[in-house]
CSV table of C-alpha atoms in Angstrom, one decimal:
chain,number,residue,atom,x,y,z
A,105,MET,CA,4.8,9.1,-41.6
A,106,SER,CA,5.5,12.3,-39.6
A,107,ASN,CA,3.6,15.4,-38.6
A,108,SER,CA,6.6,18.0,-38.6
A,109,GLN,CA,6.0,20.9,-40.6
A,110,THR,CA,7.9,24.3,-41.4
A,111,VAL,CA,6.6,27.5,-40.3
A,112,SER,CA,8.0,30.5,-41.1
A,113,GLY,CA,6.5,33.6,-39.7
A,114,PRO,CA,5.8,37.4,-41.3
A,115,GLY,CA,8.2,37.7,-43.6
A,116,GLY,CA,9.6,34.3,-44.0
A,117,PRO,CA,12.4,32.5,-42.6
A,118,ASP,CA,15.3,36.0,-43.8
A,119,ALA,CA,13.1,38.5,-41.7
A,120,GLY,CA,15.6,40.9,-40.3
A,121,ALA,CA,17.9,40.7,-37.0
A,122,GLY,CA,15.3,43.7,-35.5
A,123,ARG,CA,12.9,41.5,-36.3
A,124,SER,CA,15.1,38.1,-35.1
A,125,ARG,CA,15.3,40.0,-31.1
A,126,TRP,CA,11.6,40.8,-30.3
A,127,LEU,CA,10.8,36.9,-31.7
A,128,TRP,CA,13.3,35.9,-28.9
A,129,PRO,CA,11.5,36.5,-26.1
A,130,VAL,CA,8.3,35.3,-27.1
A,131,LEU,CA,10.1,31.2,-28.0
A,132,ALA,CA,12.0,31.4,-24.8
A,133,ALA,CA,8.7,31.5,-22.6
A,134,ALA,CA,6.5,29.3,-25.1
A,135,THR,CA,10.1,26.9,-25.1
A,136,VAL,CA,9.5,26.6,-21.6
A,137,LEU,CA,5.4,26.5,-21.1
A,138,VAL,CA,6.0,23.0,-23.5
A,139,LEU,CA,8.5,22.1,-20.8
A,140,VAL,CA,6.9,22.1,-18.0
A,141,ALA,CA,3.7,20.9,-20.0
A,142,VAL,CA,6.5,17.9,-20.6
A,143,ALA,CA,7.8,17.8,-17.2
A,144,VAL,CA,4.1,17.4,-15.5
A,145,LEU,CA,3.1,14.2,-17.8
A,146,PHE,CA,6.0,12.6,-17.6
A,147,LEU,CA,6.4,12.8,-13.8
A,148,GLY,CA,2.5,13.6,-12.2
A,149,ASP,CA,2.6,9.9,-10.7
A,150,GLY,CA,6.0,10.3,-8.4
A,151,ASN,CA,7.3,7.8,-10.0
A,152,GLY,CA,8.9,8.7,-13.3
A,153,GLY,CA,6.0,6.5,-15.5
A,154,ASP,CA,7.0,3.9,-13.3
A,155,GLY,CA,3.9,4.1,-10.9
A,156,PRO,CA,0.5,1.6,-9.9
A,157,GLY,CA,-0.9,1.2,-13.3
A,158,ALA,CA,2.1,1.3,-15.3
A,159,GLY,CA,1.8,-1.3,-18.0
A,160,ALA,CA,-2.0,-1.7,-18.0
A,161,THR,CA,-3.5,-4.6,-20.3
A,162,THR,CA,-6.6,-6.0,-22.0
A,163,SER,CA,-7.3,-9.5,-21.1
A,164,THR,CA,-9.4,-11.4,-23.3
A,165,PRO,CA,-11.4,-13.5,-21.4
A,166,THR,CA,-12.5,-17.3,-23.0
A,167,ALA,CA,-15.9,-18.7,-21.1
A,168,THR,CA,-17.4,-22.1,-21.4
A,169,GLY,CA,-20.3,-23.9,-19.5
A,170,SER,CA,-23.2,-22.2,-18.0
A,171,ALA,CA,-21.2,-20.5,-15.6
A,172,SER,CA,-21.2,-17.0,-18.2
A,173,PRO,CA,-17.7,-15.6,-16.5
A,174,SER,CA,-16.2,-12.4,-18.0
A,175,ALA,CA,-12.7,-10.8,-17.3
A,176,THR,CA,-12.0,-7.1,-16.6
A,177,SER,CA,-8.7,-5.4,-17.8
A,178,THR,CA,-5.3,-6.8,-16.2
A,179,THR,CA,-2.6,-4.8,-14.3
A,180,ALA,CA,1.4,-5.3,-14.9
A,181,THR,CA,3.5,-3.8,-11.6
A,182,PRO,CA,6.8,-4.4,-10.7
A,183,SER,CA,7.0,-5.2,-6.9
A,184,THR,CA,9.3,-6.1,-4.6
A,185,THR,CA,6.3,-7.9,-2.4
A,186,THR,CA,3.7,-10.1,-3.8
A,187,ALA,CA,0.9,-9.3,-1.6
A,188,THR,CA,-1.0,-7.7,1.3
A,189,PRO,CA,-0.9,-8.3,4.2
A,190,SER,CA,-4.5,-9.0,5.9
A,191,SER,CA,-5.6,-5.6,8.3
A,192,PRO,CA,-3.4,-5.3,11.4
A,193,VAL,CA,-5.1,-6.5,14.5
A,194,PRO,CA,-4.8,-5.4,18.2
A,195,GLY,CA,-3.0,-8.3,20.2
A,196,GLN,CA,-1.8,-10.4,16.9
A,197,LEU,CA,1.3,-10.2,14.2
A,198,THR,CA,1.0,-10.5,10.2
A,199,VAL,CA,3.9,-12.3,9.6
A,200,PRO,CA,4.7,-14.2,6.2
A,201,VAL,CA,5.3,-17.6,6.3
A,202,TYR,CA,7.2,-19.6,3.4
A,203,TYR,CA,6.1,-23.1,2.5
A,204,VAL,CA,7.4,-26.2,-0.3
A,205,VAL,CA,6.0,-28.1,-3.3
A,206,ASP,CA,7.3,-30.3,-5.1
A,207,VAL,CA,6.4,-28.9,-8.4
A,208,GLU,CA,6.5,-32.0,-11.5
A,209,GLY,CA,8.7,-31.8,-13.7
A,210,VAL,CA,10.8,-29.2,-11.4
A,211,GLY,CA,11.7,-29.8,-8.3
A,212,PRO,CA,11.1,-28.1,-4.6
A,213,ARG,CA,10.5,-24.3,-5.3
A,214,LEU,CA,9.1,-21.9,-2.4
A,215,TYR,CA,5.4,-20.5,-1.5
A,216,ARG,CA,4.4,-18.2,0.5
A,217,GLU,CA,1.3,-17.2,3.0
A,218,PHE,CA,0.8,-15.0,5.1
A,219,HIS,CA,-0.6,-16.3,8.3
A,220,ARG,CA,-2.2,-14.1,11.7
A,221,VAL,CA,-0.3,-14.9,15.2
A,222,PRO,CA,-0.3,-13.8,18.6
A,223,ALA,CA,2.3,-11.4,18.5
A,224,THR,CA,4.0,-12.4,21.7
A,225,GLY,CA,7.3,-12.0,20.5
A,226,ASP,CA,9.5,-10.4,17.9
A,227,PRO,CA,8.5,-10.8,13.8
A,228,VAL,CA,11.3,-13.0,13.4
A,229,SER,CA,10.5,-15.4,16.2
A,230,ALA,CA,6.9,-15.2,15.6
A,231,ALA,CA,7.8,-16.3,12.0
A,232,VAL,CA,9.5,-18.6,12.3
A,233,THR,CA,8.0,-20.3,15.0
A,234,GLU,CA,4.6,-20.4,12.6
A,235,MET,CA,6.3,-22.0,10.0
A,236,PHE,CA,7.7,-24.8,12.4
A,237,THR,CA,4.4,-25.2,14.5
A,238,GLY,CA,1.5,-23.9,11.9
A,239,ALA,CA,0.1,-24.9,9.4
A,240,PRO,CA,0.0,-24.2,5.4
A,241,ARG,CA,-3.9,-22.9,4.4
A,242,ASP,CA,-3.1,-24.7,1.1
A,243,PRO,CA,-3.3,-28.2,1.3
A,244,ASP,CA,-0.5,-28.8,-1.6
A,245,TYR,CA,1.9,-26.9,0.2
A,246,GLN,CA,4.0,-28.3,3.0
A,247,SER,CA,6.9,-27.6,5.7
A,248,LEU,CA,9.9,-30.2,4.8
A,249,TRP,CA,11.2,-29.6,8.5
A,250,PRO,CA,9.8,-32.3,11.3
A,251,THR,CA,6.8,-31.4,12.9
A,252,SER,CA,8.8,-32.1,16.6
A,253,THR,CA,11.3,-28.9,15.3
A,254,ARG,CA,11.3,-25.7,17.9
A,255,VAL,CA,13.2,-22.3,17.4
A,256,LEU,CA,15.2,-22.2,20.7
A,257,SER,CA,16.6,-19.1,20.1
A,258,VAL,CA,16.6,-15.8,17.8
A,259,GLU,CA,19.8,-13.4,18.0
A,260,ARG,CA,20.5,-10.8,15.7
A,261,LEU,CA,24.4,-10.5,15.3
A,262,GLY,CA,24.6,-7.4,13.1
A,263,ALA,CA,25.3,-7.0,9.4
A,264,GLY,CA,22.2,-8.3,8.1
A,265,VAL,CA,22.8,-11.6,9.7
A,266,VAL,CA,20.1,-13.2,12.5
A,267,GLN,CA,21.2,-16.3,14.0
A,268,VAL,CA,18.4,-19.2,14.3
A,269,ASP,CA,18.8,-21.7,16.9
A,270,VAL,CA,17.0,-25.1,16.1
A,271,SER,CA,15.7,-28.2,18.1
A,272,GLY,CA,16.4,-30.0,14.8
A,273,PHE,CA,17.6,-30.9,11.4
A,274,VAL,CA,16.2,-32.4,8.4
A,275,GLN,CA,17.0,-35.7,6.8
A,276,LEU,CA,16.5,-35.2,3.6
A,277,GLY,CA,18.2,-35.2,-0.1
A,278,ALA,CA,20.5,-32.7,-0.7
A,279,SER,CA,18.2,-30.8,-3.2
A,280,PHE,CA,15.4,-30.7,-0.5
A,281,GLU,CA,18.1,-29.9,2.5
A,282,GLY,CA,19.2,-26.9,0.4
A,283,ALA,CA,14.8,-26.2,-0.1
A,284,ALA,CA,14.6,-26.5,3.8
A,285,VAL,CA,17.3,-24.7,4.7
A,286,GLN,CA,15.8,-21.4,2.3
A,287,GLN,CA,12.3,-22.4,3.9
A,288,LEU,CA,13.9,-21.2,6.9
A,289,VAL,CA,15.8,-18.5,5.2
A,290,HIS,CA,13.0,-16.7,3.1
A,291,THR,CA,10.4,-16.6,6.6
A,292,ALA,CA,13.2,-14.7,8.2
A,293,THR,CA,14.4,-12.2,6.2
A,294,ALA,CA,10.9,-11.7,5.1
A,295,ALA,CA,9.7,-11.2,8.5
A,296,GLU,CA,12.1,-8.2,9.4
A,297,PRO,CA,13.9,-7.6,5.3
A,298,SER,CA,17.1,-5.7,7.3
A,299,ASN,CA,17.8,-9.2,7.9
A,300,THR,CA,20.0,-10.2,4.9
A,301,GLN,CA,21.3,-13.8,6.2
A,302,VAL,CA,20.8,-16.3,8.7
A,303,LYS,CA,23.5,-18.3,11.0
A,304,LEU,CA,21.2,-21.4,11.5
A,305,LEU,CA,22.2,-23.7,14.2
A,306,VAL,CA,21.1,-26.9,16.1
A,307,ASN,CA,20.9,-27.2,19.5
A,308,GLY,CA,23.7,-24.9,19.3
A,309,ALA,CA,26.0,-26.0,17.1
A,310,THR,CA,26.4,-26.3,13.1
A,311,PRO,CA,23.6,-28.1,11.5
A,312,PRO,CA,24.9,-31.8,10.8
A,313,SER,CA,24.6,-32.2,7.4
A,314,GLY,CA,26.0,-35.1,4.9
A,315,HIS,CA,25.2,-33.0,1.9
A,316,MET,CA,26.2,-29.5,2.9
A,317,ASP,CA,28.5,-27.1,4.9
A,318,TRP,CA,26.0,-24.8,6.9
A,319,SER,CA,28.7,-23.1,8.7
A,320,GLU,CA,28.3,-19.7,7.2
A,321,PRO,CA,25.4,-17.2,7.1
A,322,VAL,CA,22.5,-18.0,4.2
A,323,LYS,CA,21.4,-16.3,1.6
A,324,ARG,CA,18.8,-16.6,-0.6
A,325,SER,CA,19.6,-17.8,-3.4
A,326,ALA,CA,18.6,-16.9,-6.6
A,327,PRO,CA,14.5,-16.5,-7.1
A,328,LEU,CA,14.5,-18.2,-10.6
A,329,GLU,CA,16.0,-20.9,-9.2
A,330,THR,CA,14.2,-21.2,-5.8
A,331,LEU,CA,10.6,-19.5,-6.1
A,332,SER,CA,7.6,-20.9,-7.8
A,333,ASN,CA,6.8,-19.4,-11.3
A,334,VAL,CA,3.8,-18.2,-9.9
A,335,TRP,CA,1.7,-17.4,-6.9
A,336,ILE,CA,-1.7,-17.1,-6.5
A,337,LEU,CA,-2.2,-14.1,-4.3
A,338,ALA,CA,-5.8,-13.3,-4.5
A,339,PRO,CA,-8.5,-14.9,-3.4
A,340,VAL,CA,-6.8,-16.8,-0.5
A,341,GLN,CA,-7.0,-20.5,-0.3
A,342,GLY,CA,-10.9,-21.3,1.0
A,343,ALA,CA,-11.8,-17.3,1.1
A,344,THR,CA,-15.6,-16.3,0.4
A,345,VAL,CA,-15.7,-13.2,-2.2
A,346,SER,CA,-18.2,-11.7,-3.8
A,347,SER,CA,-18.2,-11.2,-8.3
A,348,PRO,CA,-16.4,-9.9,-10.4
A,349,VAL,CA,-14.2,-12.0,-8.2
A,350,ALA,CA,-10.7,-10.3,-7.6
A,351,ILE,CA,-7.5,-12.6,-9.3
A,352,LYS,CA,-4.2,-11.3,-8.2
A,353,VAL,CA,-0.8,-13.6,-9.2
A,354,TYR,CA,2.7,-13.3,-8.9
A,355,GLY,CA,5.1,-14.9,-11.2
A,356,THR,CA,7.4,-14.8,-14.0
A,357,GLY,CA,7.6,-17.2,-17.1
A,358,PHE,CA,8.2,-17.0,-21.1
A,359,GLU,CA,7.0,-13.0,-22.2
A,360,GLY,CA,5.1,-13.5,-18.6
A,361,ASN,CA,2.7,-15.1,-20.2
A,362,VAL,CA,0.3,-16.9,-17.1
A,363,PRO,CA,-2.5,-18.5,-17.9
A,364,LEU,CA,-5.7,-18.6,-15.8
A,365,LYS,CA,-8.8,-21.1,-15.7
A,366,VAL,CA,-11.7,-21.9,-13.3
A,367,PHE,CA,-12.9,-25.3,-12.8
A,368,LYS,CA,-16.2,-25.4,-11.0
A,369,ALA,CA,-16.8,-29.3,-10.3
A,370,GLY,CA,-13.3,-30.1,-12.3
A,371,THR,CA,-14.8,-28.7,-15.5
A,372,GLU,CA,-14.0,-25.7,-16.9
A,373,VAL,CA,-15.8,-22.5,-16.6
A,374,ALA,CA,-13.6,-19.5,-17.9
A,375,SER,CA,-9.9,-19.2,-18.6
A,376,THR,CA,-8.5,-15.8,-19.1
A,377,GLN,CA,-5.0,-14.5,-19.1
A,378,VAL,CA,-2.7,-12.1,-17.2
A,379,THR,CA,1.6,-10.4,-18.1
A,380,THR,CA,3.8,-10.9,-15.2
A,381,MET,CA,7.5,-10.6,-16.7
A,382,MET,CA,10.4,-13.2,-18.2
A,383,GLY,CA,13.2,-13.6,-16.7
A,384,GLY,CA,12.1,-11.5,-13.6
A,385,TYR,CA,8.8,-11.8,-10.9
A,386,ARG,CA,6.4,-9.1,-11.2
A,387,GLU,CA,2.9,-9.1,-9.2
A,388,ALA,CA,-0.6,-8.7,-11.9
A,389,GLY,CA,-3.9,-9.1,-11.9
A,390,THR,CA,-7.2,-9.3,-13.5
A,391,SER,CA,-11.3,-9.5,-12.0
A,392,ILE,CA,-13.7,-12.3,-13.8
A,393,GLU,CA,-17.8,-12.2,-12.8
A,394,LEU,CA,-18.6,-15.7,-11.5
A,395,PRO,CA,-22.1,-16.9,-10.0
A,396,ALA,CA,-22.2,-17.9,-6.9
A,397,GLY,CA,-20.7,-21.6,-6.0
A,398,SER,CA,-17.5,-22.9,-5.1
A,399,TYR,CA,-14.6,-23.2,-7.8
A,400,GLU,CA,-10.8,-23.3,-8.1
A,401,LEU,CA,-8.6,-21.5,-10.0
A,402,ARG,CA,-5.7,-23.0,-11.4
A,403,ALA,CA,-2.4,-20.6,-13.1
A,404,TYR,CA,-0.1,-21.4,-15.8
A,405,ASN,CA,2.8,-21.0,-17.4
A,406,ASP,CA,2.7,-21.8,-21.0
A,407,SER,CA,6.1,-23.5,-22.5
A,408,GLY,CA,7.2,-21.2,-25.1
A,409,LYS,CA,7.9,-24.1,-27.7
A,410,ASP,CA,4.2,-26.0,-28.2
A,411,GLY,CA,2.2,-24.5,-26.3
A,412,SER,CA,1.5,-26.8,-23.3
A,413,LEU,CA,0.9,-25.6,-19.6
A,414,LYS,CA,2.5,-26.1,-16.9
A,415,LEU,CA,0.3,-26.4,-13.5
A,416,TRP,CA,2.1,-24.3,-10.8
A,417,ASP,CA,-0.5,-23.2,-7.9
A,418,SER,CA,-3.9,-23.8,-7.2
A,419,LYS,CA,-6.5,-21.9,-5.0
A,420,ALA,CA,-10.4,-23.0,-3.5
A,421,PHE,CA,-12.7,-20.5,-3.1
A,422,THR,CA,-16.6,-19.9,-3.4
A,423,VAL,CA,-18.1,-16.9,-4.7
A,424,ARG,CA,-21.6,-16.1,-2.1
């Protein structure tokens, strides 16, 4: 359907040239005003229309049981980061730490948490040390490195390369060895984004691998082959929150679909979904009304073929 129409001024479309001359300034001024209005509408958020809130959709929640939950709107926003670290604390650093889950039918995939650590060194040293010596909050996450491994030194070599010398190496099959190295590479490069590669040493020498050659600096491998398809960013594991519960995920999937289910004592009490991105990663969020109690949030992908769900992440939390 078209809303366009032709409007002729006094005297019709064939009015004389003299009348056309006095109309031109008026028409030019009107054209400028229209162009300014369009520019304001398009650039109003300072991001060409792609700022926060772009791509907002509305989720359709389904509730079962006695919890009587409901979900509000969901927002998907392109993002190069996947969570907002906690507020700064004097004498502490908030560092990213990557862990691994052996996802059934998929293999090892990386997940990330933010940890607060004493501000006793540079961010890379602090993050990598926490990866070796700290414990993940989520009991499903693990480090593939020996618990005895320690950081011996961290040195910037220039050109985006940081050298990390550690005291031990993984003794695993090829896929898990690769995931362990990527765990370290992701942690080091997330702690200081100007670093894009990690030169790995074990006791000052090339890692003693029977599977791969680690003599050259290592970059992050392809996200879709390395990262979990879905991370739950909020609520974090063990959090105590208020209702409505803010839910945030970072993920990918068929048509970007991420189904979400909430369980109480093993019984599903609510479900909704958010839309992330297909072929890439995007952050998305929603919120759900829940009564006080203890819950578990589970995040899935659907197969795109038969509607079957693949569980990628879960978080236990409490509503006060």
